[in-house]
Short mmCIF file of C-alpha atoms in Angstrom, two decimals:
data_model
loop_
_atom_site.label_atom_id
_atom_site.label_comp_id
_atom_site.label_asym_id
_atom_site.label_seq_id
_atom_site.Cartn_x
_atom_site.Cartn_y
_atom_site.Cartn_z
CA MET A 29 -38.10 -25.56 -13.71
CA ALA A 30 -39.54 -23.61 -10.80
CA VAL A 31 -41.05 -25.32 -7.79
CA GLN A 32 -44.46 -24.01 -6.80
CA LYS A 33 -44.90 -22.48 -3.34
CA LYS A 34 -47.62 -24.96 -2.41
CA PHE A 35 -44.92 -27.58 -1.73
CA ALA A 36 -44.33 -26.44 1.86
CA LEU A 37 -41.90 -28.24 4.10
CA GLY A 38 -44.47 -28.77 6.81
CA ARG A 39 -46.57 -31.17 4.73
CA GLY A 40 -44.17 -34.12 5.02
CA LEU A 41 -42.07 -35.97 2.49
CA ASP A 42 -44.93 -37.40 0.46
CA ALA A 43 -46.31 -33.93 -0.19
CA LEU A 44 -42.85 -32.58 -0.96
CA ILE A 45 -41.86 -35.09 -3.59
CA SER A 46 -43.48 -35.31 -6.99
CA ASN A 47 -41.89 -37.85 -9.30
CA GLU A 48 -43.37 -36.03 -12.30
CA GLU A 49 -41.80 -32.68 -11.46
CA ILE A 50 -38.38 -33.63 -10.11
CA LYS A 51 -36.22 -34.43 -13.13
CA THR A 52 -32.79 -33.44 -11.75
CA SER A 53 -29.85 -35.20 -10.24
CA GLY A 54 -28.52 -31.93 -8.83
CA SER A 55 -27.13 -31.91 -5.32
CA SER A 56 -23.80 -31.45 -3.55
CA SER A 57 -20.90 -33.89 -3.41
CA ILE A 58 -17.29 -33.86 -2.25
CA ASN A 59 -14.45 -34.71 -4.60
CA GLU A 60 -10.77 -34.01 -5.20
CA ILE A 61 -10.64 -31.39 -7.98
CA GLU A 62 -7.58 -30.37 -9.99
CA LEU A 63 -6.61 -26.80 -9.11
CA SER A 64 -5.96 -26.10 -12.79
CA LYS A 65 -9.68 -26.59 -13.50
CA ILE A 66 -10.81 -24.01 -10.94
CA SER A 67 -11.39 -20.31 -11.56
CA VAL A 68 -12.13 -17.57 -9.04
CA ASN A 69 -15.48 -15.87 -8.86
CA PRO A 70 -15.22 -12.49 -10.63
CA ASN A 71 -17.90 -11.16 -8.27
CA GLN A 72 -15.89 -12.06 -5.17
CA PRO A 73 -15.84 -8.84 -3.11
CA ARG A 74 -12.56 -9.72 -1.40
CA ARG A 75 -9.57 -8.64 -3.46
CA GLU A 76 -6.74 -8.35 -0.88
CA PHE A 77 -5.18 -11.36 0.86
CA ASP A 78 -2.64 -10.91 3.66
CA PRO A 79 0.54 -12.50 2.23
CA ILE A 80 1.86 -13.55 5.67
CA ALA A 81 -1.43 -15.17 6.71
CA LEU A 82 -1.67 -16.80 3.27
CA GLN A 83 1.84 -18.28 3.65
CA GLU A 84 0.97 -19.58 7.13
CA LEU A 85 -2.12 -21.27 5.68
CA ALA A 86 -0.04 -22.67 2.80
CA ASP A 87 2.46 -24.12 5.30
CA SER A 88 -0.38 -25.72 7.27
CA ILE A 89 -1.89 -27.19 4.09
CA ALA A 90 1.49 -28.60 3.06
CA GLU A 91 1.77 -30.29 6.47
CA ILE A 92 -1.72 -31.70 7.09
CA GLY A 93 -3.78 -30.83 4.01
CA ILE A 94 -7.04 -28.91 3.68
CA ILE A 95 -9.19 -29.14 6.82
CA GLN A 96 -12.36 -27.58 5.40
CA PRO A 97 -13.21 -28.24 1.72
CA ILE A 98 -13.93 -25.27 -0.53
CA THR A 99 -17.27 -24.94 -2.35
CA LEU A 100 -17.42 -24.91 -6.15
CA ARG A 101 -20.02 -24.46 -8.86
CA LYS A 102 -19.62 -26.88 -11.74
CA LEU A 103 -19.52 -25.03 -15.06
CA ASN A 104 -18.76 -28.05 -17.26
CA ASP A 105 -16.78 -31.30 -17.05
CA ASP A 106 -13.47 -29.46 -16.99
CA ALA A 107 -14.29 -26.17 -15.31
CA TYR A 108 -15.38 -25.11 -11.83
CA GLN A 109 -15.92 -21.71 -10.24
CA ILE A 110 -15.31 -20.88 -6.59
CA ILE A 111 -18.38 -20.13 -4.48
CA ALA A 112 -16.51 -20.08 -1.16
CA GLY A 113 -12.87 -20.71 -0.24
CA GLU A 114 -10.72 -18.56 -2.52
CA ARG A 115 -8.15 -18.08 0.26
CA ARG A 116 -7.79 -21.86 0.72
CA TYR A 117 -7.56 -22.21 -3.08
CA ARG A 118 -4.75 -19.65 -3.33
CA ALA A 119 -2.88 -21.15 -0.36
CA SER A 120 -3.12 -24.64 -1.89
CA ILE A 121 -1.50 -23.38 -5.10
CA GLN A 122 1.18 -21.70 -3.00
CA ALA A 123 1.74 -24.98 -1.14
CA GLY A 124 2.36 -26.79 -4.42
CA MET A 125 -0.80 -28.90 -4.25
CA LYS A 126 -2.27 -30.33 -7.47
CA THR A 127 -5.81 -31.01 -6.21
CA ILE A 128 -8.12 -29.72 -3.51
CA PRO A 129 -11.14 -31.30 -1.75
CA ALA A 130 -14.31 -29.45 -2.65
CA TYR A 131 -18.05 -29.52 -2.23
CA ILE A 132 -19.49 -29.31 -5.73
CA ARG A 133 -22.85 -27.79 -6.52
CA THR A 134 -24.14 -29.48 -9.67
CA ALA A 135 -27.65 -28.07 -9.83
CA ASP A 136 -28.33 -25.12 -12.13
CA ASP A 137 -31.75 -24.36 -10.70
CA GLU A 138 -31.54 -23.82 -6.94
CA ASN A 139 -35.27 -24.28 -6.49
CA VAL A 140 -35.20 -27.69 -8.17
CA MET A 141 -32.22 -28.58 -6.05
CA GLU A 142 -34.22 -27.96 -2.87
CA MET A 143 -36.74 -30.59 -3.84
CA ALA A 144 -34.16 -33.03 -5.19
CA LEU A 145 -32.26 -32.96 -1.92
CA ILE A 146 -35.29 -34.09 0.04
CA GLU A 147 -35.90 -36.84 -2.50
CA ASN A 148 -32.28 -37.94 -2.30
CA ILE A 149 -32.35 -38.26 1.49
CA GLN A 150 -34.74 -41.18 1.09
CA ARG A 151 -32.43 -43.06 -1.29
CA GLU A 152 -30.83 -46.08 0.29
CA ASP A 153 -27.56 -45.72 -1.63
CA LEU A 154 -26.65 -42.29 -0.27
CA ASN A 155 -23.52 -42.31 1.89
CA SER A 156 -23.47 -40.58 5.26
CA LEU A 157 -21.60 -37.53 3.97
CA GLU A 158 -24.12 -36.94 1.19
CA ILE A 159 -26.91 -37.09 3.76
CA ALA A 160 -25.05 -34.60 5.97
CA LEU A 161 -24.68 -32.19 3.04
CA ALA A 162 -28.38 -32.54 2.23
CA TYR A 163 -29.37 -31.73 5.81
CA GLU A 164 -27.03 -28.75 5.88
CA HIS A 165 -28.47 -27.38 2.66
CA LEU A 166 -32.07 -27.67 3.87
CA ILE A 167 -31.21 -25.92 7.14
CA GLU A 168 -29.43 -23.08 5.35
CA GLN A 169 -32.00 -22.70 2.58
CA TYR A 170 -35.04 -22.52 4.85
CA GLY A 171 -33.45 -21.06 7.97
CA LEU A 172 -34.51 -24.10 10.01
CA THR A 173 -33.26 -25.30 13.36
CA GLN A 174 -32.27 -28.94 13.69
CA GLU A 175 -35.43 -29.47 15.74
CA LYS A 176 -37.66 -28.06 12.99
CA LEU A 177 -35.91 -30.08 10.31
CA SER A 178 -36.36 -33.15 12.49
CA GLU A 179 -40.11 -32.59 12.66
CA ARG A 180 -40.48 -31.98 8.94
CA ILE A 181 -38.51 -34.89 7.54
CA GLY A 182 -39.39 -37.41 10.24
CA LYS A 183 -35.87 -37.99 11.58
CA LYS A 184 -34.68 -37.71 15.19
CA ARG A 185 -32.87 -34.46 15.99
CA THR A 186 -29.91 -36.42 17.38
CA THR A 187 -29.66 -38.30 14.08
CA ILE A 188 -29.52 -35.03 12.16
CA ALA A 189 -26.98 -33.58 14.60
CA ASN A 190 -24.73 -36.63 14.27
CA TYR A 191 -24.73 -36.34 10.48
CA LEU A 192 -24.03 -32.58 10.55
CA ARG A 193 -21.08 -33.08 12.90
CA LEU A 194 -19.38 -35.12 10.19
CA LEU A 195 -18.90 -31.89 8.23
CA LYS A 196 -16.59 -30.63 10.99
CA LEU A 197 -14.05 -33.36 10.29
CA PRO A 198 -10.87 -32.63 8.26
CA ALA A 199 -11.37 -32.94 4.51
CA PRO A 200 -9.30 -36.15 4.05
CA ILE A 201 -11.55 -37.93 6.55
CA GLN A 202 -14.68 -36.65 4.81
CA VAL A 203 -13.37 -37.90 1.46
CA ALA A 204 -12.60 -41.33 2.97
CA LEU A 205 -16.08 -41.46 4.46
CA LYS A 206 -17.61 -40.64 1.10
CA ASN A 207 -15.49 -43.32 -0.58
CA LYS A 208 -16.47 -45.83 2.15
CA GLU A 209 -12.86 -46.33 3.20
CA ILE A 210 -14.04 -45.82 6.79
CA ASP A 211 -17.43 -46.23 8.48
CA MET A 212 -19.56 -43.56 10.07
CA GLY A 213 -18.71 -45.17 13.42
CA HIS A 214 -15.01 -44.44 12.83
CA ALA A 215 -15.82 -40.83 11.92
CA ARG A 216 -18.06 -40.30 14.96
CA ALA A 217 -15.32 -41.65 17.25
CA LEU A 218 -12.80 -39.20 15.77
CA LEU A 219 -15.16 -36.29 16.46
CA ALA A 220 -14.45 -36.73 20.19
CA LEU A 221 -10.92 -35.43 19.52
CA ASP A 222 -10.61 -31.64 19.43
CA ASP A 223 -7.33 -31.41 17.52
CA PRO A 224 -7.53 -31.85 13.69
CA LYS A 225 -3.90 -33.01 13.53
CA THR A 226 -4.61 -35.80 16.03
CA GLN A 227 -7.79 -36.71 14.15
CA ILE A 228 -5.78 -37.12 10.95
CA ARG A 229 -3.05 -39.14 12.68
CA ILE A 230 -5.60 -41.59 14.09
CA PHE A 231 -7.39 -41.66 10.72
CA ASN A 232 -4.12 -42.68 9.04
CA GLU A 233 -3.71 -45.42 11.65
CA ILE A 234 -7.23 -46.68 10.86
CA LEU A 235 -6.25 -47.04 7.20
CA SER A 236 -2.85 -48.60 7.83
CA GLN A 237 -3.79 -50.87 10.74
CA GLY A 238 -7.39 -51.70 9.75
CA TYR A 239 -8.75 -50.70 13.16
CA SER A 240 -12.35 -51.56 14.05
CA VAL A 241 -14.73 -48.89 15.34
CA ARG A 242 -14.40 -50.30 18.88
CA LYS A 243 -10.61 -50.09 18.71
CA VAL A 244 -10.77 -46.46 17.57
CA GLU A 245 -13.17 -45.65 20.39
CA GLU A 246 -10.67 -47.14 22.87
CA ILE A 247 -7.83 -45.10 21.37
CA VAL A 248 -9.85 -41.89 21.45
CA LYS A 249 -10.91 -42.53 25.05
CA ALA A 250 -7.28 -42.98 26.06
CA LEU A 251 -6.15 -39.82 24.28
CA SER A 252 -9.06 -37.84 25.75
CA SER A 253 -7.92 -38.95 29.21
CA GLY A 254 -4.49 -37.51 28.54
CA GLU A 255 -2.79 -40.85 27.85
CA SER A 256 -0.31 -41.44 25.03
CA ILE A 257 -0.91 -44.51 22.86
CA GLU A 258 1.24 -46.77 20.72
CA SER A 259 0.04 -47.59 17.22
CA GLY A 260 1.94 -49.24 14.41
CA GLY A 261 5.24 -48.56 16.16
CA LYS A 262 4.37 -44.88 16.58
CA LYS A 263 3.68 -42.98 19.78
CA ILE A 264 0.73 -40.60 19.59
CA THR A 265 0.43 -38.00 22.32
CA PRO A 266 -2.76 -35.97 22.85
CA LYS A 267 -2.61 -32.23 22.32
CA GLY A 268 -1.92 -30.36 25.53
CA ALA A 269 -0.63 -33.50 27.22
CA LYS A 270 2.60 -31.85 28.34
CA LEU A 271 3.07 -32.45 32.07
CA SER A 272 3.18 -29.58 34.53
CA GLU A 273 6.43 -28.89 36.36
CA GLU A 274 5.09 -30.65 39.47
CA TYR A 275 4.17 -33.81 37.55
CA THR A 276 7.45 -33.74 35.64
CA LEU A 277 9.36 -33.75 38.94
CA LEU A 278 7.22 -36.66 40.13
CA GLN A 279 7.88 -38.57 36.89
CA ASN A 280 11.62 -38.03 37.26
CA HIS A 281 11.45 -39.23 40.87
CA LEU A 282 9.64 -42.43 39.79
CA CYS A 283 12.17 -43.03 36.99
CA ASN A 284 15.04 -42.80 39.49
CA PHE A 285 13.23 -44.94 42.06
CA PHE A 286 12.42 -47.81 39.68
CA GLY A 287 15.52 -47.45 37.54
CA THR A 288 13.53 -47.32 34.32
CA LYS A 289 11.76 -44.73 32.17
CA VAL A 290 8.38 -44.49 33.88
CA GLN A 291 5.56 -43.02 31.76
CA LEU A 292 3.18 -40.62 33.48
CA SER A 293 0.13 -39.09 31.80
CA CYS A 294 -2.45 -36.74 33.25
CA SER A 295 -5.56 -35.13 31.78
CA PRO A 296 -6.69 -31.57 32.58
CA LYS A 297 -9.29 -33.15 34.91
CA GLY A 298 -6.57 -34.80 37.00
CA LYS A 299 -7.06 -38.34 35.69
CA GLY A 300 -4.04 -40.23 34.45
CA LYS A 301 -1.91 -43.35 34.37
CA ILE A 302 1.53 -44.51 35.49
CA SER A 303 3.27 -47.10 33.28
CA ILE A 304 6.40 -48.94 34.38
CA PRO A 305 8.13 -50.67 31.43
CA PHE A 306 10.49 -53.65 31.78
CA ASN A 307 12.98 -55.14 29.32
CA SER A 308 13.05 -58.78 30.45
CA GLU A 309 11.71 -61.23 32.99
CA ALA A 310 14.65 -60.43 35.23
CA ASP A 311 13.87 -56.73 34.96
CA LEU A 312 10.24 -57.42 35.85
CA GLU A 313 11.31 -59.45 38.89
CA ARG A 314 13.51 -56.54 39.99
CA ILE A 315 10.58 -54.11 39.76
CA MET A 316 8.31 -56.55 41.63
CA GLU A 317 10.87 -56.83 44.41
CA ILE A 318 10.85 -53.05 44.77
CA LEU A 319 7.05 -53.03 45.02
CA ASP A 320 7.09 -55.93 47.50
CA SER A 321 9.58 -54.08 49.68
CA LEU A 322 7.25 -51.07 49.75
CA LYS A 323 4.43 -53.31 50.96
CA GLN A 324 6.61 -54.83 53.69
CA ASN A 325 7.55 -51.36 54.95
CA GLU A 326 3.93 -50.28 55.43
#
């Protein structure tokens, strides 16, 4: 069913949506799909894949999983065809994976899909990831900026930007967001971390420890400041948190001075923290005596 040109984006949602004409449930969703049900696109222009680069990607997938989902076209209940992501698909097979996270296009008629997406945005039961995918599709389909899309669907540009940023998260986090295992607040907090591996580690801690959004924000703030954090008996160190030679010498000096393993962290901006651990009340008293002696010698 073709959509007539008179339904222009600039006329607002009421003008865009006609309950009589939109009879489709087509849109995009993210799911774990069995690799055995996926076929490559015969029209894919790329035929050669660097075996070394493919093995490196397979090793990465085996370690932390797929970061960016592939995009599939649903052919029937048991068959999907790759639209984008054949390299990730091949590497996943090479890594011994059984499933892969994928965005699934379920609409046969792209024009009908355009209208259905706008209708779906208004539905109260859409999860945040579905909304993000809808925004992304409208931007790509019409060549819109976030500002223009904001004007035409009556949403703040910052709201649209926050939803679109969710699509930059690693695939396991996107799937959890879709399945409502975590809240959008959790996901937005994780976006402040630049390293996908760290994002996934904190995500796993959210699931295992049941962290609130506020707790995750505190953890992310600490990691962003160059501090290491303890969670569930594990130590998580931010990427690039290795101390310079100068700071390492200072840390060693403090360890010798206090007679304990002093922790020193420092961010690229020069902010950091010194932690002095103690094993007992007697050990704490010993450390306090050292600090008191420093004060007396001023």
